[in-house]
Coordinates of C-alpha atoms in Angstrom, one line a residue:
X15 CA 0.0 0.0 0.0
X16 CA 1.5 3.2 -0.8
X17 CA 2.1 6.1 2.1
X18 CA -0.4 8.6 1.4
X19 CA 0.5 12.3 1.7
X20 CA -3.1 11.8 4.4
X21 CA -1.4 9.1 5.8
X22 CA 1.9 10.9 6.6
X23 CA 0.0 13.5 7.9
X24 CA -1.6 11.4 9.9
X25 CA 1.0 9.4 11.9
X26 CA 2.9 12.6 12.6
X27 CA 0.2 14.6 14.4
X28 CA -0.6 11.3 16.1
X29 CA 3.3 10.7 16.8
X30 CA 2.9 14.4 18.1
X31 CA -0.2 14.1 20.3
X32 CA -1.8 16.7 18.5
X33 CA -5.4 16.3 17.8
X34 CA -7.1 16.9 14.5
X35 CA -8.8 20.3 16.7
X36 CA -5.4 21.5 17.6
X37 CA -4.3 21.3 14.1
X38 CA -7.0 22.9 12.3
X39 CA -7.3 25.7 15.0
X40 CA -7.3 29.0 12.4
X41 CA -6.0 27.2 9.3
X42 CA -9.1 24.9 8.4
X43 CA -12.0 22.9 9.6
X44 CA -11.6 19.7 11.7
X45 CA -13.9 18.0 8.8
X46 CA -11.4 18.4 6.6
X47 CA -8.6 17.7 8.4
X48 CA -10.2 14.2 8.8
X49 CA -11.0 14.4 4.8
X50 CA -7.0 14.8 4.1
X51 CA -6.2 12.2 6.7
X52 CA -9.0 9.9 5.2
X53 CA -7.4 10.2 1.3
X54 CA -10.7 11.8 0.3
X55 CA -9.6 15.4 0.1
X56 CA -6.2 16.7 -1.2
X57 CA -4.8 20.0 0.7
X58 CA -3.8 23.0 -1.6
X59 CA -0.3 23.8 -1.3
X60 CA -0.6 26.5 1.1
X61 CA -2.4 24.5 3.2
X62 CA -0.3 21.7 3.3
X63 CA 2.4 24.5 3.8
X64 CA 0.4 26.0 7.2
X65 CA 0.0 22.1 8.6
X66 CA 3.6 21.4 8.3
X67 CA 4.5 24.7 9.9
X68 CA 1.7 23.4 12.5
X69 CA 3.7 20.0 12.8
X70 CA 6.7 22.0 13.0
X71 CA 8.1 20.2 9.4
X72 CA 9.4 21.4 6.0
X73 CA 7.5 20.9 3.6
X74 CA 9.5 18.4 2.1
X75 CA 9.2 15.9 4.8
X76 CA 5.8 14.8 3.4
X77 CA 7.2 13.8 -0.2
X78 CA 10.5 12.1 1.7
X79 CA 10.7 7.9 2.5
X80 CA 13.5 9.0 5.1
X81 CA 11.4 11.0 7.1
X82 CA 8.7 8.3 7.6
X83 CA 12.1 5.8 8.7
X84 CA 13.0 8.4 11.2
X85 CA 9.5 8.4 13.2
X86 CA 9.8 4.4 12.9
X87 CA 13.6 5.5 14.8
X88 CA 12.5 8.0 17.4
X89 CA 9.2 5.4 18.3
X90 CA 11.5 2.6 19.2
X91 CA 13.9 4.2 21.0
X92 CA 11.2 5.8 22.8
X93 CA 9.9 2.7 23.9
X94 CA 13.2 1.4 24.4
X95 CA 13.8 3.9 27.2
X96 CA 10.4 3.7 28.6
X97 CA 10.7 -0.1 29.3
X98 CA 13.9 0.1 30.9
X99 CA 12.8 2.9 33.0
X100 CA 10.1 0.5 34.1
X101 CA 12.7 -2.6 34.7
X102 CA 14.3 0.2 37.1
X103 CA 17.9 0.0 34.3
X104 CA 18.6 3.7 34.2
X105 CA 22.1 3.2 33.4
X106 CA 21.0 1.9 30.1
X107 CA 18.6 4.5 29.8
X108 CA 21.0 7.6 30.3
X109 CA 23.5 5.4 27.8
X110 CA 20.0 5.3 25.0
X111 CA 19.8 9.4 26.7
X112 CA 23.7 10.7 25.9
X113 CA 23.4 9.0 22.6
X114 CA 20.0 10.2 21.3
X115 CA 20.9 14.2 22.6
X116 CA 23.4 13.9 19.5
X117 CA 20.9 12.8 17.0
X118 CA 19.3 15.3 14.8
X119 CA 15.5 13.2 14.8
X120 CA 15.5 14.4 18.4
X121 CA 16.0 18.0 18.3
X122 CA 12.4 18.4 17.8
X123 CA 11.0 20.4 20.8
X124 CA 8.7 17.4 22.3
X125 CA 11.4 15.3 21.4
X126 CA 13.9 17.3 23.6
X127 CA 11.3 17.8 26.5
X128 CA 11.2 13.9 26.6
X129 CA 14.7 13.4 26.7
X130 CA 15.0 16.2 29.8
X131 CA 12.2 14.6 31.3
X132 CA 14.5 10.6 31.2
X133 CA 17.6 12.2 32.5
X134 CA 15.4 14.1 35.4
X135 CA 14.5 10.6 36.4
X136 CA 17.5 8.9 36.1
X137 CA 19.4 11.4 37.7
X138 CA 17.8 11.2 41.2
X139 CA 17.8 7.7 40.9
X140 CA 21.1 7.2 39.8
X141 CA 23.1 10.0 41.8
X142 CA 20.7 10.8 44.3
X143 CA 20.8 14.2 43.7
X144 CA 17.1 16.0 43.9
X145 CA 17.8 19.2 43.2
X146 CA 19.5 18.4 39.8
X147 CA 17.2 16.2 38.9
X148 CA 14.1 18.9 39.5
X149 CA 16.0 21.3 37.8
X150 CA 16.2 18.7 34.8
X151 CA 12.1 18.7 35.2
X152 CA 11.4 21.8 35.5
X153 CA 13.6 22.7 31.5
X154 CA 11.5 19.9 30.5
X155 CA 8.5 21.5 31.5
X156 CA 9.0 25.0 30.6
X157 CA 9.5 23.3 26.9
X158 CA 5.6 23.3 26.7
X159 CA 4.1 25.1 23.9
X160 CA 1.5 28.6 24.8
X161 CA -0.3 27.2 28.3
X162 CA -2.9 29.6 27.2
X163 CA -3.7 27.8 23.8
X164 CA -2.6 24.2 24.4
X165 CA -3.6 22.1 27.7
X166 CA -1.1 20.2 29.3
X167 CA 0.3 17.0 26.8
X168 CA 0.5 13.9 28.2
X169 CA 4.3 13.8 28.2
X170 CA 3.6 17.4 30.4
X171 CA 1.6 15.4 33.1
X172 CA 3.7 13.0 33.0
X173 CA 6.9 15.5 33.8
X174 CA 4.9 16.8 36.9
X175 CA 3.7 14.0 38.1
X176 CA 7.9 12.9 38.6
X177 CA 8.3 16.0 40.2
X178 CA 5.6 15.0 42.7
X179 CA 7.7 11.4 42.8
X180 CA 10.8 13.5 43.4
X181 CA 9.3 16.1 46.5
X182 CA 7.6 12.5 47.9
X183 CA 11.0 11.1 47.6
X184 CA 13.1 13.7 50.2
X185 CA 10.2 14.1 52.5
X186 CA 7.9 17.1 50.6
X187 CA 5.1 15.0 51.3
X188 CA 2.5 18.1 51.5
X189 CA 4.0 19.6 48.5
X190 CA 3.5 16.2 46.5
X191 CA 0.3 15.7 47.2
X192 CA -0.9 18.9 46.2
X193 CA 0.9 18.3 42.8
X194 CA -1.2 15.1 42.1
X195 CA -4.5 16.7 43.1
X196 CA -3.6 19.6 40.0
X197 CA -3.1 16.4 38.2
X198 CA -5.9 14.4 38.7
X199 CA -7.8 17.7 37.8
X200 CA -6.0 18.4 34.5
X201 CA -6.6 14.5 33.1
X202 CA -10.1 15.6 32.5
X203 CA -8.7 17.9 29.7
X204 CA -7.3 14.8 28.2
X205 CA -8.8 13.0 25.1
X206 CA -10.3 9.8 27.0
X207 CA -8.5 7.1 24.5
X208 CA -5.0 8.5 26.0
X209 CA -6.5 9.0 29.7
X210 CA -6.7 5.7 31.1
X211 CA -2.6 4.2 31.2
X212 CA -2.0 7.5 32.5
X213 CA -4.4 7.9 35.5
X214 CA -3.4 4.2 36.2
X215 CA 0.3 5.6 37.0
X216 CA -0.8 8.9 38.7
X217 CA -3.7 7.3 40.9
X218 CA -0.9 4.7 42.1
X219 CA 2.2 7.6 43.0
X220 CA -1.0 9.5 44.9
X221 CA -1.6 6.3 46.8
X222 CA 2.1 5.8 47.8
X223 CA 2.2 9.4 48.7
X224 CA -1.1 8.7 50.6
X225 CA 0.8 6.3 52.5
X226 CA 4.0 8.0 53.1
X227 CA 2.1 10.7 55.0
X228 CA 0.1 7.7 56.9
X229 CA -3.0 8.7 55.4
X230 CA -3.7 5.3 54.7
X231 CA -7.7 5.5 54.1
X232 CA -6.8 8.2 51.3
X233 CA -4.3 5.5 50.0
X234 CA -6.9 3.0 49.8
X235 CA -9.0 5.5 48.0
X236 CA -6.6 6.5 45.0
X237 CA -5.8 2.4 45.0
X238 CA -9.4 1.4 44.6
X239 CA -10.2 4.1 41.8
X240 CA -6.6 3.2 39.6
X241 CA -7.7 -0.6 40.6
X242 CA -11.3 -0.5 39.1
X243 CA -9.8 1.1 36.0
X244 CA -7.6 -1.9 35.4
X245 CA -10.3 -4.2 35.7
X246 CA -12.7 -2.0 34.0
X247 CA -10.2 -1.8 30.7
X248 CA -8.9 -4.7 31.0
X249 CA -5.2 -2.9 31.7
X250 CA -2.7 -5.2 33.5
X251 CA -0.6 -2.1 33.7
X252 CA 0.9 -1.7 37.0
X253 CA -2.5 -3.6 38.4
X254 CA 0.5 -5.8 40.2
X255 CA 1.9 -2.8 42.1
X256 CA -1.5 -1.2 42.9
X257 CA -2.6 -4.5 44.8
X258 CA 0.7 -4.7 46.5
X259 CA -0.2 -0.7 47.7
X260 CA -3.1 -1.4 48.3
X261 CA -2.6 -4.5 50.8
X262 CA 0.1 -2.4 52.7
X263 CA -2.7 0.2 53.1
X264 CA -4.9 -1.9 54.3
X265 CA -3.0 -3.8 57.1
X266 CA -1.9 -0.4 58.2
X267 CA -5.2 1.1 58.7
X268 CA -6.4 -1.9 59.9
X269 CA -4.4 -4.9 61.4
X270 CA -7.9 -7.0 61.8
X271 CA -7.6 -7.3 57.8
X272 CA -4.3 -9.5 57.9
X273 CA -6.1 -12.2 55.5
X274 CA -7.4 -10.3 53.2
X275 CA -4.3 -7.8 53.1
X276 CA -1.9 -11.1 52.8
X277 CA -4.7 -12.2 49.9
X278 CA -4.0 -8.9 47.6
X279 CA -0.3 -9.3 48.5
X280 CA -0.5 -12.8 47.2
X281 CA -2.7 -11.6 43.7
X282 CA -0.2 -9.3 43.8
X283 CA 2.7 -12.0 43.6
X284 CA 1.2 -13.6 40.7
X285 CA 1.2 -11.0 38.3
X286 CA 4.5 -10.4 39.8
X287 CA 5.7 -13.7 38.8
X288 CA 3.9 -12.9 34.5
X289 CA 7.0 -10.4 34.2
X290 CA 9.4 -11.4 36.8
X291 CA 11.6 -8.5 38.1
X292 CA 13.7 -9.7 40.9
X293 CA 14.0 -6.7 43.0
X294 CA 10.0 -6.2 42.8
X295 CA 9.4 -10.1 43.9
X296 CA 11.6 -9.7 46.5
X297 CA 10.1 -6.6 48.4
X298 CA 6.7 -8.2 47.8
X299 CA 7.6 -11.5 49.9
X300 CA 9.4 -9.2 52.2
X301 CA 6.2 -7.6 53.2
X302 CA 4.6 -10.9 53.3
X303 CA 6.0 -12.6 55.6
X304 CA 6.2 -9.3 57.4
X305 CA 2.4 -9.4 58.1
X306 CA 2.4 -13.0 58.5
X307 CA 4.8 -12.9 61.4
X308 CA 2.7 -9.8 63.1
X309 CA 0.4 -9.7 65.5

């Protein structure tokens, strides 16, 4: 099948999280947006002109086989980092971080916001160091486009919702907390098929901040809502780690519960075990045979 000049057009605003409203806002109508991306319409040439300027592209880029290789590029190492950041292998991830700064296919704005936003993380994990690794947040950040004409992205959430990690992590528990209640407000600005994943992870670093400041009813809460969303979607996404919170939580705000906390610790094993990570498996039978031995 041949790549369409709709179907380029397409993949990169998709590639961009933009949405066809934010890229027709003063150029066109949304209908024909969808039109161009459907192969049913053809732009005229300044149009096409204004919606690369809007993807931040030359024009050439839709006419060139190299350009469609390069997203193919960025999307893998994207999701090259982002797995190893969830294994917890953040050497290899600022190794994939120093290499990609160098390549031109990330000097693209977002591109660059994403790569701050890696480092941030695995600089406080790595080195320990906080305050470098908020400063790393905060450039990533203040790379967002006009706050008055664009709502947060989701890479944008993300970044704050690591800064919330970052202030729970030295003890800023207050501070934290009232960065994930901004954030659990903004999601509603989000298109829904990109809300879900996302909440998942924000709804579970509430919870552990819940717990950290002993708060462990409001732990169980933000468990129980991220929870119901896995089941609801069908996501196994981090449905391992909200069980595991959300046993802690509930042995700590109520020691009567020891079965049915050891029960959601033990659910939480098994998915444990789908995708074994060694240093996970090992906390997890840590704090069981903590609450076992108890009481």
């Amino acid at each position: 099948m041949d790549y369409t000049l709709g179907k380029r057009i397409k993949d990169l605003r998709e590639h961009l999280k933009i949405s066809q409203k934010e890229l027709c806002d003063g150029i066109c109508t949304q209908g024909l947006i969808s039109r161009i991306e459907g192969d049913t319409a053809t732009p005229t040439a300044p149009l096409l002109h204004q919606i690369a300027i809007r993807l931040g592209v030359d024009l050439n880029y839709f006419f060139d086989d190299i350009s469609r290789n390069g997203i193919h590029y960025v999307k893998e190492a994207i999701s090259h980092m982002d797995k190893h950041i969830r294994d917890h292998n953040y050497g290899e991830v600022m190794k994939t971080i120093q290499f990609e700064k160098k390549n031109p296919l990330f000097k693209k704005r977002h591109l660059q916001q994403y790569l701050l936003w890696r480092e941030g993380i695995c600089i406080f994990h790595m080195e320990n160091d906080s305050q470098k690794a908020l400063e790393l947040l905060d450039r990533a950040f203040h790379l967002r486009l006009d706050s008055n004409k664009h709502p947060m992205t989701e890479t944008e959430i993300d970044i704050l919702a690591s800064k919330a990690i970052v202030h729970s992590k030295i003890n800023e528990l207050d501070y934290a907390a009232d960065i994930y209640r901004t954030l659990l407000s903004q999601l509603e600005a989000l298109p829904l098929l990109k809300k879900n994943r996302l909440i998942i992870r924000i709804l579970f670093n509430a919870s552990r901040n819940a717990y950290d400041r002993n708060n462990y009813m409001e732990s169980l809460f933000y468990a129980d809502k991220a929870i119901k969303i896995c089941i609801e979607e069908g996501h196994l996404y981090l449905l391992g780690h909200l069980l595991f919170q959300k046993g802690c939580s509930l042995f700590k705000h109520d020691p009567s519960q020891k079965e049915k906390s050891l029960r959601l610790l033990k659910e939480a094993l098994w998915i444990y075990e789908l995708n074994p990570v060694p240093e996970f498996i090992k906390d997890l039978n840590d704090e069981i045979q903590f609450i076992e031995n108890s009481g």
